[in-house]
Amino acid sequence: MAKRKINWTEKANFERKEILEYWINRNKSKTYSIKLNKLFVETMKRVADFPEIGRKTDLDETVSLKIVRDYLVFYEYDESQIKILAVWDGNRDESKLKIK
């Protein structure tokens, strides 16, 4: 089987960038943000190999999620790609969550 490509939607990439910038500003250092971003990337590489490791959601039957620290990474997949839809802080009010 060919390796699935990992595609970050514009929305998910924006949310990831905001999270990383938040930690840079809060900690006055890039160290934690670099580690967190590496964790996002490594986790999604693992998901690309084994997409079923994520938990199915009630939001949509095609959407799964993978937990990375305090963040929920929502994604869809098929044989050719992992499409990352959103990155959500698990401490936020879930009523404001919009995946697509």
mmCIF file with all atom_site columns, C-alpha atoms in Angstrom:
data_model
loop_
_atom_site.group_PDB
_atom_site.id
_atom_site.type_symbol
_atom_site.label_atom_id
_atom_site.label_alt_id
_atom_site.label_comp_id
_atom_site.label_asym_id
_atom_site.label_entity_id
_atom_site.label_seq_id
_atom_site.pdbx_PDB_ins_code
_atom_site.Cartn_x
_atom_site.Cartn_y
_atom_site.Cartn_z
_atom_site.occupancy
_atom_site.B_iso_or_equiv
_atom_site.pdbx_formal_charge
_atom_site.auth_seq_id
_atom_site.auth_comp_id
_atom_site.auth_asym_id
_atom_site.auth_atom_id
_atom_site.pdbx_PDB_model_num
ATOM 1   C CA . MET A 1 1   ? 0.000   0.000  0.000  1.00 0.00 ? 1   MET A CA 1
ATOM 2   C CA . ALA A 1 2   ? 1.238   3.478  -0.866 1.00 0.00 ? 2   ALA A CA 1
ATOM 3   C CA . LYS A 1 3   ? 1.828   6.010  1.861  1.00 0.00 ? 3   LYS A CA 1
ATOM 4   C CA . ARG A 1 4   ? -1.115  8.353  2.502  1.00 0.00 ? 4   ARG A CA 1
ATOM 5   C CA . LYS A 1 5   ? -0.398  12.025 1.956  1.00 0.00 ? 5   LYS A CA 1
ATOM 6   C CA . ILE A 1 6   ? -1.076  14.361 4.892  1.00 0.00 ? 6   ILE A CA 1
ATOM 7   C CA . ASN A 1 7   ? -3.055  17.445 3.868  1.00 0.00 ? 7   ASN A CA 1
ATOM 8   C CA . TRP A 1 8   ? -3.710  20.242 6.345  1.00 0.00 ? 8   TRP A CA 1
ATOM 9   C CA . THR A 1 9   ? -6.746  22.331 5.442  1.00 0.00 ? 9   THR A CA 1
ATOM 10  C CA . GLU A 1 10  ? -6.290  26.080 5.555  1.00 0.00 ? 10  GLU A CA 1
ATOM 11  C CA . LYS A 1 11  ? -8.482  26.173 8.674  1.00 0.00 ? 11  LYS A CA 1
ATOM 12  C CA . ALA A 1 12  ? -6.497  23.470 10.508 1.00 0.00 ? 12  ALA A CA 1
ATOM 13  C CA . ASN A 1 13  ? -3.177  25.040 9.573  1.00 0.00 ? 13  ASN A CA 1
ATOM 14  C CA . PHE A 1 14  ? -4.387  28.441 10.820 1.00 0.00 ? 14  PHE A CA 1
ATOM 15  C CA . GLU A 1 15  ? -5.540  26.917 14.124 1.00 0.00 ? 15  GLU A CA 1
ATOM 16  C CA . ARG A 1 16  ? -2.228  25.089 14.582 1.00 0.00 ? 16  ARG A CA 1
ATOM 17  C CA . LYS A 1 17  ? -0.322  28.321 13.898 1.00 0.00 ? 17  LYS A CA 1
ATOM 18  C CA . GLU A 1 18  ? -2.445  30.212 16.451 1.00 0.00 ? 18  GLU A CA 1
ATOM 19  C CA . ILE A 1 19  ? -1.788  27.545 19.089 1.00 0.00 ? 19  ILE A CA 1
ATOM 20  C CA . LEU A 1 20  ? 1.961   27.649 18.473 1.00 0.00 ? 20  LEU A CA 1
ATOM 21  C CA . GLU A 1 21  ? 2.024   31.460 18.552 1.00 0.00 ? 21  GLU A CA 1
ATOM 22  C CA . TYR A 1 22  ? 0.051   31.443 21.809 1.00 0.00 ? 22  TYR A CA 1
ATOM 23  C CA . TRP A 1 23  ? 2.728   29.287 23.451 1.00 0.00 ? 23  TRP A CA 1
ATOM 24  C CA . ILE A 1 24  ? 5.567   31.404 22.039 1.00 0.00 ? 24  ILE A CA 1
ATOM 25  C CA . ASN A 1 25  ? 3.986   34.547 23.516 1.00 0.00 ? 25  ASN A CA 1
ATOM 26  C CA . ARG A 1 26  ? 3.095   32.897 26.808 1.00 0.00 ? 26  ARG A CA 1
ATOM 27  C CA . ASN A 1 27  ? 6.492   31.292 27.388 1.00 0.00 ? 27  ASN A CA 1
ATOM 28  C CA . LYS A 1 28  ? 8.595   34.020 25.715 1.00 0.00 ? 28  LYS A CA 1
ATOM 29  C CA . SER A 1 29  ? 10.359  31.161 23.946 1.00 0.00 ? 29  SER A CA 1
ATOM 30  C CA . LYS A 1 30  ? 9.894   28.995 20.859 1.00 0.00 ? 30  LYS A CA 1
ATOM 31  C CA . THR A 1 31  ? 11.083  25.803 22.570 1.00 0.00 ? 31  THR A CA 1
ATOM 32  C CA . TYR A 1 32  ? 7.700   24.411 23.623 1.00 0.00 ? 32  TYR A CA 1
ATOM 33  C CA . SER A 1 33  ? 6.043   25.394 20.333 1.00 0.00 ? 33  SER A CA 1
ATOM 34  C CA . ILE A 1 34  ? 8.734   23.585 18.351 1.00 0.00 ? 34  ILE A CA 1
ATOM 35  C CA . LYS A 1 35  ? 8.230   20.446 20.456 1.00 0.00 ? 35  LYS A CA 1
ATOM 36  C CA . LEU A 1 36  ? 4.429   20.679 20.182 1.00 0.00 ? 36  LEU A CA 1
ATOM 37  C CA . ASN A 1 37  ? 4.543   21.151 16.406 1.00 0.00 ? 37  ASN A CA 1
ATOM 38  C CA . LYS A 1 38  ? 6.875   18.161 16.094 1.00 0.00 ? 38  LYS A CA 1
ATOM 39  C CA . LEU A 1 39  ? 4.381   16.149 18.142 1.00 0.00 ? 39  LEU A CA 1
ATOM 40  C CA . PHE A 1 40  ? 1.518   17.212 15.825 1.00 0.00 ? 40  PHE A CA 1
ATOM 41  C CA . VAL A 1 41  ? 3.539   16.205 12.743 1.00 0.00 ? 41  VAL A CA 1
ATOM 42  C CA . GLU A 1 42  ? 4.776   12.880 14.168 1.00 0.00 ? 42  GLU A CA 1
ATOM 43  C CA . THR A 1 43  ? 1.308   11.937 15.401 1.00 0.00 ? 43  THR A CA 1
ATOM 44  C CA . MET A 1 44  ? -0.254  12.631 12.021 1.00 0.00 ? 44  MET A CA 1
ATOM 45  C CA . LYS A 1 45  ? 2.466   10.582 10.288 1.00 0.00 ? 45  LYS A CA 1
ATOM 46  C CA . ARG A 1 46  ? 1.456   7.685  12.535 1.00 0.00 ? 46  ARG A CA 1
ATOM 47  C CA . VAL A 1 47  ? -2.207  8.323  11.700 1.00 0.00 ? 47  VAL A CA 1
ATOM 48  C CA . ALA A 1 48  ? -1.302  8.267  7.991  1.00 0.00 ? 48  ALA A CA 1
ATOM 49  C CA . ASP A 1 49  ? 0.045   4.737  8.495  1.00 0.00 ? 49  ASP A CA 1
ATOM 50  C CA . PHE A 1 50  ? -2.807  3.598  10.746 1.00 0.00 ? 50  PHE A CA 1
ATOM 51  C CA . PRO A 1 51  ? -5.813  5.940  10.286 1.00 0.00 ? 51  PRO A CA 1
ATOM 52  C CA . GLU A 1 52  ? -8.105  3.701  12.319 1.00 0.00 ? 52  GLU A CA 1
ATOM 53  C CA . ILE A 1 53  ? -6.175  4.508  15.537 1.00 0.00 ? 53  ILE A CA 1
ATOM 54  C CA . GLY A 1 54  ? -8.199  7.698  15.852 1.00 0.00 ? 54  GLY A CA 1
ATOM 55  C CA . ARG A 1 55  ? -11.533 7.785  17.622 1.00 0.00 ? 55  ARG A CA 1
ATOM 56  C CA . LYS A 1 56  ? -14.700 8.128  15.535 1.00 0.00 ? 56  LYS A CA 1
ATOM 57  C CA . THR A 1 57  ? -16.739 11.236 16.300 1.00 0.00 ? 57  THR A CA 1
ATOM 58  C CA . ASP A 1 58  ? -20.433 11.943 16.617 1.00 0.00 ? 58  ASP A CA 1
ATOM 59  C CA . LEU A 1 59  ? -19.984 15.029 14.417 1.00 0.00 ? 59  LEU A CA 1
ATOM 60  C CA . ASP A 1 60  ? -19.888 13.154 11.117 1.00 0.00 ? 60  ASP A CA 1
ATOM 61  C CA . GLU A 1 61  ? -19.426 9.471  10.360 1.00 0.00 ? 61  GLU A CA 1
ATOM 62  C CA . THR A 1 62  ? -16.364 10.215 8.203  1.00 0.00 ? 62  THR A CA 1
ATOM 63  C CA . VAL A 1 63  ? -14.557 12.328 10.828 1.00 0.00 ? 63  VAL A CA 1
ATOM 64  C CA . SER A 1 64  ? -12.131 10.844 13.346 1.00 0.00 ? 64  SER A CA 1
ATOM 65  C CA . LEU A 1 65  ? -10.023 12.510 16.002 1.00 0.00 ? 65  LEU A CA 1
ATOM 66  C CA . LYS A 1 66  ? -6.623  11.962 17.543 1.00 0.00 ? 66  LYS A CA 1
ATOM 67  C CA . ILE A 1 67  ? -5.617  13.515 20.847 1.00 0.00 ? 67  ILE A CA 1
ATOM 68  C CA . VAL A 1 68  ? -2.271  15.327 20.938 1.00 0.00 ? 68  VAL A CA 1
ATOM 69  C CA . ARG A 1 69  ? -1.590  16.612 24.462 1.00 0.00 ? 69  ARG A CA 1
ATOM 70  C CA . ASP A 1 70  ? -4.575  18.888 25.241 1.00 0.00 ? 70  ASP A CA 1
ATOM 71  C CA . TYR A 1 71  ? -5.581  19.222 21.584 1.00 0.00 ? 71  TYR A CA 1
ATOM 72  C CA . LEU A 1 72  ? -8.029  17.317 19.416 1.00 0.00 ? 72  LEU A CA 1
ATOM 73  C CA . VAL A 1 73  ? -6.979  16.863 15.806 1.00 0.00 ? 73  VAL A CA 1
ATOM 74  C CA . PHE A 1 74  ? -9.975  16.117 13.583 1.00 0.00 ? 74  PHE A CA 1
ATOM 75  C CA . TYR A 1 75  ? -9.390  14.355 10.283 1.00 0.00 ? 75  TYR A CA 1
ATOM 76  C CA . GLU A 1 76  ? -10.908 12.372 7.435  1.00 0.00 ? 76  GLU A CA 1
ATOM 77  C CA . TYR A 1 77  ? -9.110  9.749  5.420  1.00 0.00 ? 77  TYR A CA 1
ATOM 78  C CA . ASP A 1 78  ? -9.254  7.579  2.358  1.00 0.00 ? 78  ASP A CA 1
ATOM 79  C CA . GLU A 1 79  ? -6.729  5.350  0.606  1.00 0.00 ? 79  GLU A CA 1
ATOM 80  C CA . SER A 1 80  ? -4.664  8.262  -0.698 1.00 0.00 ? 80  SER A CA 1
ATOM 81  C CA . GLN A 1 81  ? -4.738  10.939 2.015  1.00 0.00 ? 81  GLN A CA 1
ATOM 82  C CA . ILE A 1 82  ? -5.295  12.104 5.566  1.00 0.00 ? 82  ILE A CA 1
ATOM 83  C CA . LYS A 1 83  ? -7.168  15.401 5.479  1.00 0.00 ? 83  LYS A CA 1
ATOM 84  C CA . ILE A 1 84  ? -6.737  17.345 8.712  1.00 0.00 ? 84  ILE A CA 1
ATOM 85  C CA . LEU A 1 85  ? -9.869  19.401 9.257  1.00 0.00 ? 85  LEU A CA 1
ATOM 86  C CA . ALA A 1 86  ? -9.342  21.180 12.580 1.00 0.00 ? 86  ALA A CA 1
ATOM 87  C CA . VAL A 1 87  ? -7.122  21.440 15.649 1.00 0.00 ? 87  VAL A CA 1
ATOM 88  C CA . TRP A 1 88  ? -9.137  22.169 18.783 1.00 0.00 ? 88  TRP A CA 1
ATOM 89  C CA . ASP A 1 89  ? -8.013  22.962 22.324 1.00 0.00 ? 89  ASP A CA 1
ATOM 90  C CA . GLY A 1 90  ? -9.748  20.334 24.460 1.00 0.00 ? 90  GLY A CA 1
ATOM 91  C CA . ASN A 1 91  ? -10.301 22.916 27.209 1.00 0.00 ? 91  ASN A CA 1
ATOM 92  C CA . ARG A 1 92  ? -12.447 25.171 24.998 1.00 0.00 ? 92  ARG A CA 1
ATOM 93  C CA . ASP A 1 93  ? -16.230 25.189 24.871 1.00 0.00 ? 93  ASP A CA 1
ATOM 94  C CA . GLU A 1 94  ? -17.131 22.453 22.404 1.00 0.00 ? 94  GLU A CA 1
ATOM 95  C CA . SER A 1 95  ? -20.380 24.171 21.417 1.00 0.00 ? 95  SER A CA 1
ATOM 96  C CA . LYS A 1 96  ? -18.226 26.594 19.375 1.00 0.00 ? 96  LYS A CA 1
ATOM 97  C CA . LEU A 1 97  ? -16.463 23.787 17.507 1.00 0.00 ? 97  LEU A CA 1
ATOM 98  C CA . LYS A 1 98  ? -16.852 23.889 13.726 1.00 0.00 ? 98  LYS A CA 1
ATOM 99  C CA . ILE A 1 99  ? -15.106 21.166 11.766 1.00 0.00 ? 99  ILE A CA 1
ATOM 100 C CA . LYS A 1 100 ? -15.878 22.114 8.183  1.00 0.00 ? 100 LYS A CA 1
#
